[in-house]
Short mmCIF file of C-alpha atoms in Angstrom, two decimals:
data_model
loop_
_atom_site.label_atom_id
_atom_site.label_comp_id
_atom_site.label_asym_id
_atom_site.label_seq_id
_atom_site.Cartn_x
_atom_site.Cartn_y
_atom_site.Cartn_z
CA UNK A 1 117.57 256.03 64.02
CA UNK A 2 117.86 256.69 60.29
CA UNK A 3 114.24 255.68 59.71
CA UNK A 4 113.06 257.89 62.58
CA UNK A 5 115.08 260.88 61.35
CA UNK A 6 113.58 260.54 57.86
CA UNK A 7 110.04 260.35 59.23
CA UNK A 8 110.43 263.16 61.78
CA UNK A 9 111.88 265.38 59.06
CA UNK A 10 109.16 264.44 56.57
CA UNK A 11 105.99 264.24 58.67
CA UNK A 12 106.92 265.96 61.90
CA UNK A 13 107.38 264.49 65.36
CA UNK A 14 103.78 264.17 66.47
CA UNK A 15 102.44 262.69 63.25
CA UNK A 16 105.11 259.95 63.29
CA UNK A 17 104.17 256.87 65.28
CA UNK A 18 106.55 254.27 66.69
CA UNK A 19 104.75 251.83 64.37
CA UNK A 20 105.65 254.05 61.35
CA UNK A 21 109.29 254.02 62.43
CA UNK A 22 109.30 250.26 62.93
CA UNK A 23 107.71 249.75 59.50
CA UNK A 24 110.20 252.08 57.80
CA UNK A 25 113.06 250.29 59.53
CA UNK A 26 111.59 246.88 58.66
CA UNK A 27 111.28 245.66 62.26
CA UNK A 28 108.39 245.02 64.65
CA UNK A 29 107.31 247.79 67.04
CA UNK A 30 108.01 245.38 69.87
CA UNK A 31 111.66 244.98 68.88
CA UNK A 32 111.97 248.75 68.61
CA UNK A 33 110.75 249.12 72.19
CA UNK A 34 113.54 246.78 73.26
CA UNK A 35 115.96 249.55 72.20
CA UNK A 36 114.12 252.76 73.08
CA UNK A 37 111.92 253.85 75.94
CA UNK A 38 109.89 256.58 74.24
CA UNK A 39 109.60 258.41 70.94
CA UNK A 40 111.01 261.50 72.66
CA UNK A 41 114.14 259.55 73.62
CA UNK A 42 114.59 258.59 70.00
CA UNK A 43 114.18 262.22 68.97
CA UNK A 44 116.76 263.39 71.49
CA UNK A 45 119.18 260.71 70.38
CA UNK A 46 118.89 261.95 66.78
CA UNK A 47 119.49 265.54 67.89
CA UNK A 48 122.45 264.37 69.96
CA UNK A 49 124.04 262.53 67.04
CA UNK A 50 123.39 265.39 64.62
CA UNK A 51 124.93 267.81 67.13
CA UNK A 52 127.93 265.46 67.26
CA UNK A 53 128.17 265.47 63.45
CA UNK A 54 128.16 269.27 63.34
CA UNK A 55 130.61 269.56 66.23
CA UNK A 56 133.02 267.00 64.85
CA UNK A 57 133.10 268.85 61.51
CA UNK A 58 133.28 272.40 62.86
CA UNK A 59 135.07 272.31 66.21
CA UNK A 60 138.55 271.42 64.88
CA UNK A 61 138.46 274.59 62.78
CA UNK A 62 137.27 276.73 65.69
CA UNK A 63 140.29 275.51 67.67
CA UNK A 64 142.76 275.63 64.76
CA UNK A 65 145.78 277.94 64.78
CA UNK A 66 144.36 280.16 62.03
CA UNK A 67 143.26 283.77 61.70
CA UNK A 68 139.58 284.28 62.70
CA UNK A 69 138.39 284.98 59.12
CA UNK A 70 140.11 281.83 57.86
CA UNK A 71 138.67 279.74 60.74
CA UNK A 72 135.22 281.07 60.04
CA UNK A 73 135.46 280.28 56.35
CA UNK A 74 136.40 276.67 57.17
CA UNK A 75 133.61 276.42 59.76
CA UNK A 76 131.02 277.64 57.25
CA UNK A 77 132.18 275.10 54.66
CA UNK A 78 132.09 272.30 57.24
CA UNK A 79 128.66 273.32 58.57
CA UNK A 80 127.09 273.53 55.11
CA UNK A 81 128.69 270.25 54.11
CA UNK A 82 126.91 268.52 57.01
CA UNK A 83 123.61 270.14 55.95
CA UNK A 84 124.15 269.12 52.34
CA UNK A 85 125.13 265.55 53.20
CA UNK A 86 122.56 264.48 55.79
CA UNK A 87 119.38 266.39 55.29
CA UNK A 88 116.95 264.45 57.52
CA UNK A 89 119.18 264.39 60.61
CA UNK A 90 120.21 267.99 60.14
CA UNK A 91 116.62 269.12 59.66
CA UNK A 92 115.47 267.37 62.82
CA UNK A 93 118.38 268.96 64.67
CA UNK A 94 117.87 272.49 63.34
CA UNK A 95 114.09 272.57 63.72
CA UNK A 96 112.95 273.92 67.03
CA UNK A 97 110.13 271.40 67.06
CA UNK A 98 107.04 272.70 68.81
CA UNK A 99 105.52 269.24 69.15
CA UNK A 100 107.82 268.04 71.92
CA UNK A 101 107.46 268.05 75.67
CA UNK A 102 109.04 271.08 77.35
CA UNK A 103 111.77 268.94 78.93
CA UNK A 104 112.83 267.38 75.61
CA UNK A 105 112.65 270.71 73.84
CA UNK A 106 114.86 272.28 76.49
CA UNK A 107 117.45 269.52 76.12
CA UNK A 108 117.44 269.83 72.33
CA UNK A 109 117.93 273.59 72.66
CA UNK A 110 120.82 273.05 75.03
CA UNK A 111 122.51 270.77 72.51
CA UNK A 112 122.13 273.45 69.84
CA UNK A 113 123.42 276.15 72.19
CA UNK A 114 126.47 274.02 73.06
CA UNK A 115 127.30 273.76 69.37
CA UNK A 116 126.73 277.48 68.76
CA UNK A 117 129.39 278.28 71.31
CA UNK A 118 132.08 277.36 68.77
CA UNK A 119 130.71 280.13 66.60
CA UNK A 120 130.56 282.57 69.51
CA UNK A 121 134.16 281.72 70.36
CA UNK A 122 135.45 282.59 66.90
CA UNK A 123 133.27 285.70 66.63
CA UNK A 124 134.63 286.94 69.95
CA UNK A 125 138.17 286.16 68.89
CA UNK A 126 137.70 288.11 65.67
CA UNK A 127 136.16 291.04 67.52
CA UNK A 128 138.98 291.09 70.05
CA UNK A 129 141.67 291.06 67.38
CA UNK A 130 139.88 293.65 65.26
CA UNK A 131 139.46 291.17 62.38
CA UNK A 132 135.65 291.41 62.66
CA UNK A 133 133.59 294.53 63.23
CA UNK A 134 129.93 294.15 64.22
CA UNK A 135 127.63 296.32 66.32
CA UNK A 136 126.34 293.34 68.39
CA UNK A 137 127.95 289.89 68.49
CA UNK A 138 124.82 287.99 69.52
CA UNK A 139 122.77 289.52 66.73
CA UNK A 140 125.57 288.85 64.25
CA UNK A 141 125.66 285.18 65.30
CA UNK A 142 121.86 284.84 65.05
CA UNK A 143 121.88 286.55 61.65
CA UNK A 144 124.69 284.39 60.29
CA UNK A 145 123.48 281.02 61.59
CA UNK A 146 119.92 281.73 60.38
CA UNK A 147 121.30 282.56 56.95
CA UNK A 148 123.39 279.36 56.86
CA UNK A 149 120.73 277.07 58.34
CA UNK A 150 118.15 278.37 55.86
CA UNK A 151 119.94 276.20 53.31
CA UNK A 152 118.17 273.16 54.78
CA UNK A 153 114.90 274.55 53.40
CA UNK A 154 115.85 275.23 49.82
CA UNK A 155 118.89 273.10 48.98
CA UNK A 156 118.26 270.14 46.67
CA UNK A 157 121.15 267.75 45.90
CA UNK A 158 119.89 267.61 42.29
CA UNK A 159 119.48 271.40 42.00
CA UNK A 160 121.43 274.05 40.08
CA UNK A 161 124.03 274.45 42.83
CA UNK A 162 126.29 272.00 44.64
CA UNK A 163 126.76 272.33 48.40
CA UNK A 164 130.35 273.45 47.65
CA UNK A 165 129.15 276.26 45.41
CA UNK A 166 126.73 277.46 48.07
CA UNK A 167 129.53 277.34 50.65
CA UNK A 168 131.86 279.26 48.35
CA UNK A 169 129.33 282.10 47.95
CA UNK A 170 128.19 282.05 51.58
CA UNK A 171 131.74 282.35 52.93
CA UNK A 172 132.07 285.62 51.02
CA UNK A 173 128.70 286.91 52.25
CA UNK A 174 129.40 286.04 55.90
CA UNK A 175 132.81 287.69 55.79
CA UNK A 176 131.09 290.80 54.51
CA UNK A 177 128.56 290.65 57.37
CA UNK A 178 131.48 290.66 59.78
CA UNK A 179 133.39 293.39 58.00
CA UNK A 180 136.15 290.79 58.00
CA UNK A 181 139.71 291.90 57.54
CA UNK A 182 142.07 288.98 57.12
CA UNK A 183 144.78 289.76 59.67
CA UNK A 184 146.81 286.75 58.56
CA UNK A 185 147.80 288.62 55.40
CA UNK A 186 151.51 289.49 55.34
CA UNK B 1 91.54 282.58 61.95
CA UNK B 2 93.45 284.03 64.89
CA UNK B 3 92.77 280.93 67.00
CA UNK B 4 93.84 278.65 64.16
CA UNK B 5 97.04 280.62 63.54
CA UNK B 6 97.97 280.39 67.22
CA UNK B 7 97.36 276.65 67.32
CA UNK B 8 99.11 275.87 64.02
CA UNK B 9 102.12 277.91 65.16
CA UNK B 10 102.13 276.28 68.60
CA UNK B 11 101.27 272.63 67.94
CA UNK B 12 101.75 272.26 64.19
CA UNK B 13 99.16 271.70 61.50
CA UNK B 14 98.54 268.00 61.88
CA UNK B 15 98.28 267.95 65.66
CA UNK B 16 95.67 270.72 65.61
CA UNK B 17 92.08 269.51 65.20
CA UNK B 18 89.13 271.57 64.00
CA UNK B 19 87.66 270.93 67.44
CA UNK B 20 90.78 272.52 69.05
CA UNK B 21 90.33 275.58 66.87
CA UNK B 22 86.62 275.84 67.66
CA UNK B 23 87.36 275.52 71.38
CA UNK B 24 90.10 278.15 71.28
CA UNK B 25 87.78 280.48 69.35
CA UNK B 26 84.91 279.76 71.73
CA UNK B 27 82.52 278.41 69.09
CA UNK B 28 81.14 274.97 68.20
CA UNK B 29 82.93 272.87 65.54
CA UNK B 30 79.66 272.86 63.60
CA UNK B 31 79.58 276.64 63.33
CA UNK B 32 83.21 276.62 62.23
CA UNK B 33 82.33 274.27 59.39
CA UNK B 34 79.74 276.78 58.24
CA UNK B 35 82.67 279.10 57.43
CA UNK B 36 85.38 276.73 56.26
CA UNK B 37 85.45 273.59 54.17
CA UNK B 38 88.62 271.94 55.46
CA UNK B 39 91.48 272.58 57.85
CA UNK B 40 93.77 273.00 54.82
CA UNK B 41 91.54 275.83 53.53
CA UNK B 42 91.89 277.54 56.87
CA UNK B 43 95.66 277.11 56.72
CA UNK B 44 95.84 278.58 53.22
CA UNK B 45 93.66 281.50 54.24
CA UNK B 46 96.08 282.28 57.09
CA UNK B 47 99.05 282.09 54.74
CA UNK B 48 97.19 284.32 52.26
CA UNK B 49 96.44 286.96 54.90
CA UNK B 50 99.97 286.85 56.30
CA UNK B 51 101.34 287.21 52.74
CA UNK B 52 99.04 290.24 52.37
CA UNK B 53 100.37 291.71 55.62
CA UNK B 54 103.97 291.34 54.48
CA UNK B 55 103.20 292.64 50.99
CA UNK B 56 101.25 295.63 52.22
CA UNK B 57 104.13 296.62 54.50
CA UNK B 58 106.98 295.96 52.08
CA UNK B 59 105.70 296.54 48.54
CA UNK B 60 105.28 300.34 48.80
CA UNK B 61 108.97 300.61 49.62
CA UNK B 62 109.98 298.30 46.76
CA UNK B 63 108.10 300.61 44.40
CA UNK B 64 109.17 303.87 46.03
CA UNK B 65 111.29 306.45 44.20
CA UNK B 66 114.35 305.81 46.36
CA UNK B 67 117.87 304.50 45.84
CA UNK B 68 118.07 300.66 46.08
CA UNK B 69 119.98 300.66 49.39
CA UNK B 70 117.44 303.02 50.94
CA UNK B 71 114.51 300.96 49.63
CA UNK B 72 116.05 297.80 50.98
CA UNK B 73 116.60 299.35 54.41
CA UNK B 74 112.91 300.32 54.56
CA UNK B 75 111.82 296.88 53.35
CA UNK B 76 113.88 295.16 56.04
CA UNK B 77 112.39 297.36 58.75
CA UNK B 78 108.86 296.72 57.45
CA UNK B 79 109.41 292.95 57.13
CA UNK B 80 110.85 292.61 60.65
CA UNK B 81 108.10 294.79 62.07
CA UNK B 82 105.50 292.35 60.71
CA UNK B 83 107.44 289.44 62.24
CA UNK B 84 107.74 291.25 65.57
CA UNK B 85 104.07 292.24 65.67
CA UNK B 86 102.23 289.09 64.65
CA UNK B 87 104.26 286.05 65.53
CA UNK B 88 101.70 283.26 65.08
CA UNK B 89 100.54 284.34 61.60
CA UNK B 90 104.04 285.07 60.45
CA UNK B 91 105.33 281.76 61.74
CA UNK B 92 102.61 279.81 59.97
CA UNK B 93 103.42 281.76 56.81
CA UNK B 94 107.18 281.36 56.98
CA UNK B 95 107.19 277.68 57.94
CA UNK B 96 107.34 275.36 54.98
CA UNK B 97 105.03 272.98 56.78
CA UNK B 98 105.70 269.37 55.89
CA UNK B 99 102.36 268.20 57.25
CA UNK B 100 100.22 269.56 54.42
CA UNK B 101 98.95 267.97 51.25
CA UNK B 102 101.16 268.59 48.22
CA UNK B 103 98.55 270.85 46.60
CA UNK B 104 98.23 273.10 49.65
CA UNK B 105 101.96 273.17 50.16
CA UNK B 106 102.46 274.20 46.55
CA UNK B 107 99.96 277.04 46.89
CA UNK B 108 101.56 278.26 50.12
CA UNK B 109 104.97 278.19 48.41
CA UNK B 110 103.60 280.19 45.50
CA UNK B 111 102.29 282.85 47.89
CA UNK B 112 105.73 283.10 49.47
CA UNK B 113 107.42 283.24 46.07
CA UNK B 114 105.08 286.04 44.95
CA UNK B 115 106.10 288.06 47.98
CA UNK B 116 109.79 287.33 47.49
CA UNK B 117 109.63 288.89 44.06
CA UNK B 118 109.61 292.37 45.66
CA UNK B 119 112.97 291.50 47.11
CA UNK B 120 114.25 290.14 43.80
CA UNK B 121 113.10 293.32 42.09
CA UNK B 122 115.10 295.58 44.40
CA UNK B 123 118.13 293.30 44.36
CA UNK B 124 118.12 293.34 40.55
CA UNK B 125 117.70 297.10 40.52
CA UNK B 126 120.65 297.52 42.85
CA UNK B 127 122.78 295.14 40.81
CA UNK B 128 121.90 296.95 37.56
CA UNK B 129 122.75 300.35 39.00
CA UNK B 130 125.94 299.10 40.62
CA UNK B 131 124.62 299.93 44.11
CA UNK B 132 124.83 296.25 45.12
CA UNK B 133 127.59 293.78 44.30
CA UNK B 134 126.95 290.07 44.84
CA UNK B 135 128.31 286.98 43.10
CA UNK B 136 124.82 285.41 42.68
CA UNK B 137 121.53 287.25 43.18
CA UNK B 138 119.43 284.18 44.01
CA UNK B 139 121.87 283.02 46.65
CA UNK B 140 122.04 286.53 48.06
CA UNK B 141 118.24 286.66 48.34
CA UNK B 142 118.08 283.22 49.99
CA UNK B 143 120.87 284.18 52.39
CA UNK B 144 119.25 287.49 53.33
CA UNK B 145 115.66 286.28 53.72
CA UNK B 146 116.82 283.28 55.78
CA UNK B 147 118.76 285.62 58.04
CA UNK B 148 115.76 287.94 58.45
CA UNK B 149 113.15 285.20 58.85
CA UNK B 150 115.28 283.47 61.47
CA UNK B 151 114.11 286.23 63.82
CA UNK B 152 110.78 284.40 64.16
CA UNK B 153 112.62 281.64 66.04
CA UNK B 154 114.49 283.63 68.62
CA UNK B 155 112.73 286.98 69.02
CA UNK B 156 110.76 287.47 72.23
CA UNK B 157 108.74 290.69 72.71
CA UNK B 158 109.87 290.73 76.37
CA UNK B 159 113.54 290.01 75.52
CA UNK B 160 116.66 292.19 75.64
CA UNK B 161 116.05 293.70 72.19
CA UNK B 162 113.08 295.48 70.62
CA UNK B 163 112.07 294.65 67.05
CA UNK B 164 113.31 298.15 66.09
CA UNK B 165 116.75 297.47 67.54
CA UNK B 166 116.99 294.19 65.64
CA UNK B 167 115.93 295.97 62.45
CA UNK B 168 118.50 298.72 63.02
CA UNK B 169 121.32 296.18 63.30
CA UNK B 170 120.04 293.91 60.53
CA UNK B 171 119.79 296.77 58.01
CA UNK B 172 123.51 297.37 58.49
CA UNK B 173 124.35 293.66 58.15
CA UNK B 174 122.25 293.19 55.00
CA UNK B 175 123.79 296.25 53.36
CA UNK B 176 127.18 294.73 54.05
CA UNK B 177 126.08 291.44 52.47
CA UNK B 178 125.21 293.37 49.33
CA UNK B 179 128.36 295.45 49.33
CA UNK B 180 125.86 298.32 49.23
CA UNK B 181 126.99 301.69 47.99
CA UNK B 182 124.34 304.34 48.46
CA UNK B 183 124.18 305.91 45.00
CA UNK B 184 121.71 308.53 46.24
CA UNK B 185 124.54 310.27 48.10
CA UNK B 186 125.41 313.61 46.53
#
């Protein structure tokens, strides 16, 4: 799985062969086929596990007993931490890969949509309570998640900024996008 | 060029053969080779033309005699209009394709960086004049361009929203990101 994620992220889905994956993992292609049916299955399994990683980190905050702006800040930190920590898996997950069969692509999209619902939930909550003010919730969610996910393209663990510093700055910028008023203030 | 852009955007660089491109364009591979040396050259030429499209639309506004917030609003509209109008070219341009040789990838990155400088210029101008307030200009630029470029992934010409409606909403959200105060106001 790890070997496949690295290769899919580096070379793309189509250009990666099962033989490449087996070589990278240090096993024979034959033994790999004992565990997986097709390369697409392997891809979906990676997306599924990455979706789990993101959900496990973010969902508890979406459901926490906190004000919407506070929840969102925690969700952003958790989301960016997953991106910063596991780049290959996250990249495979976030890329809407155009080299897959329609059926696999649809399933991968569904897994992403399921995760995005935690964000929708908190955005709606904030809109309902008046903590957030945006003209269109869907556009706000697309804008915000694109901004956050863009980090996968430029972030380097050995770069000028740590993932925590990026998160710190991005929390402020996202709250501005939402016209966030922290209603938890006394 | 058009055929190649469509195929690169749809199938990815590596999975597209020169024969595919010739077929899509309705010519023989041999005649295609009379015009191009390699598939990478063709890719770079597409990126170069797309970069020109973006620059031609956006640069006049960056250099216009307007307040920074007004410039930026016009630049966002122009940028999103290019994305909305020519999806294949723009997608090839915006994708940091991991299937290219290092040399080609570096050149494509340079073309993107050159274009991004118009955005840096206006951000710096706004920061200097006090029209914009952000903790870190580079992070703000990365955040904003990721948010804008994300449109290439979800926008559908036959969808609920027109490119103009997206631009309208996104101008507001970006100005919020920048804590924009329109200093041109009397």
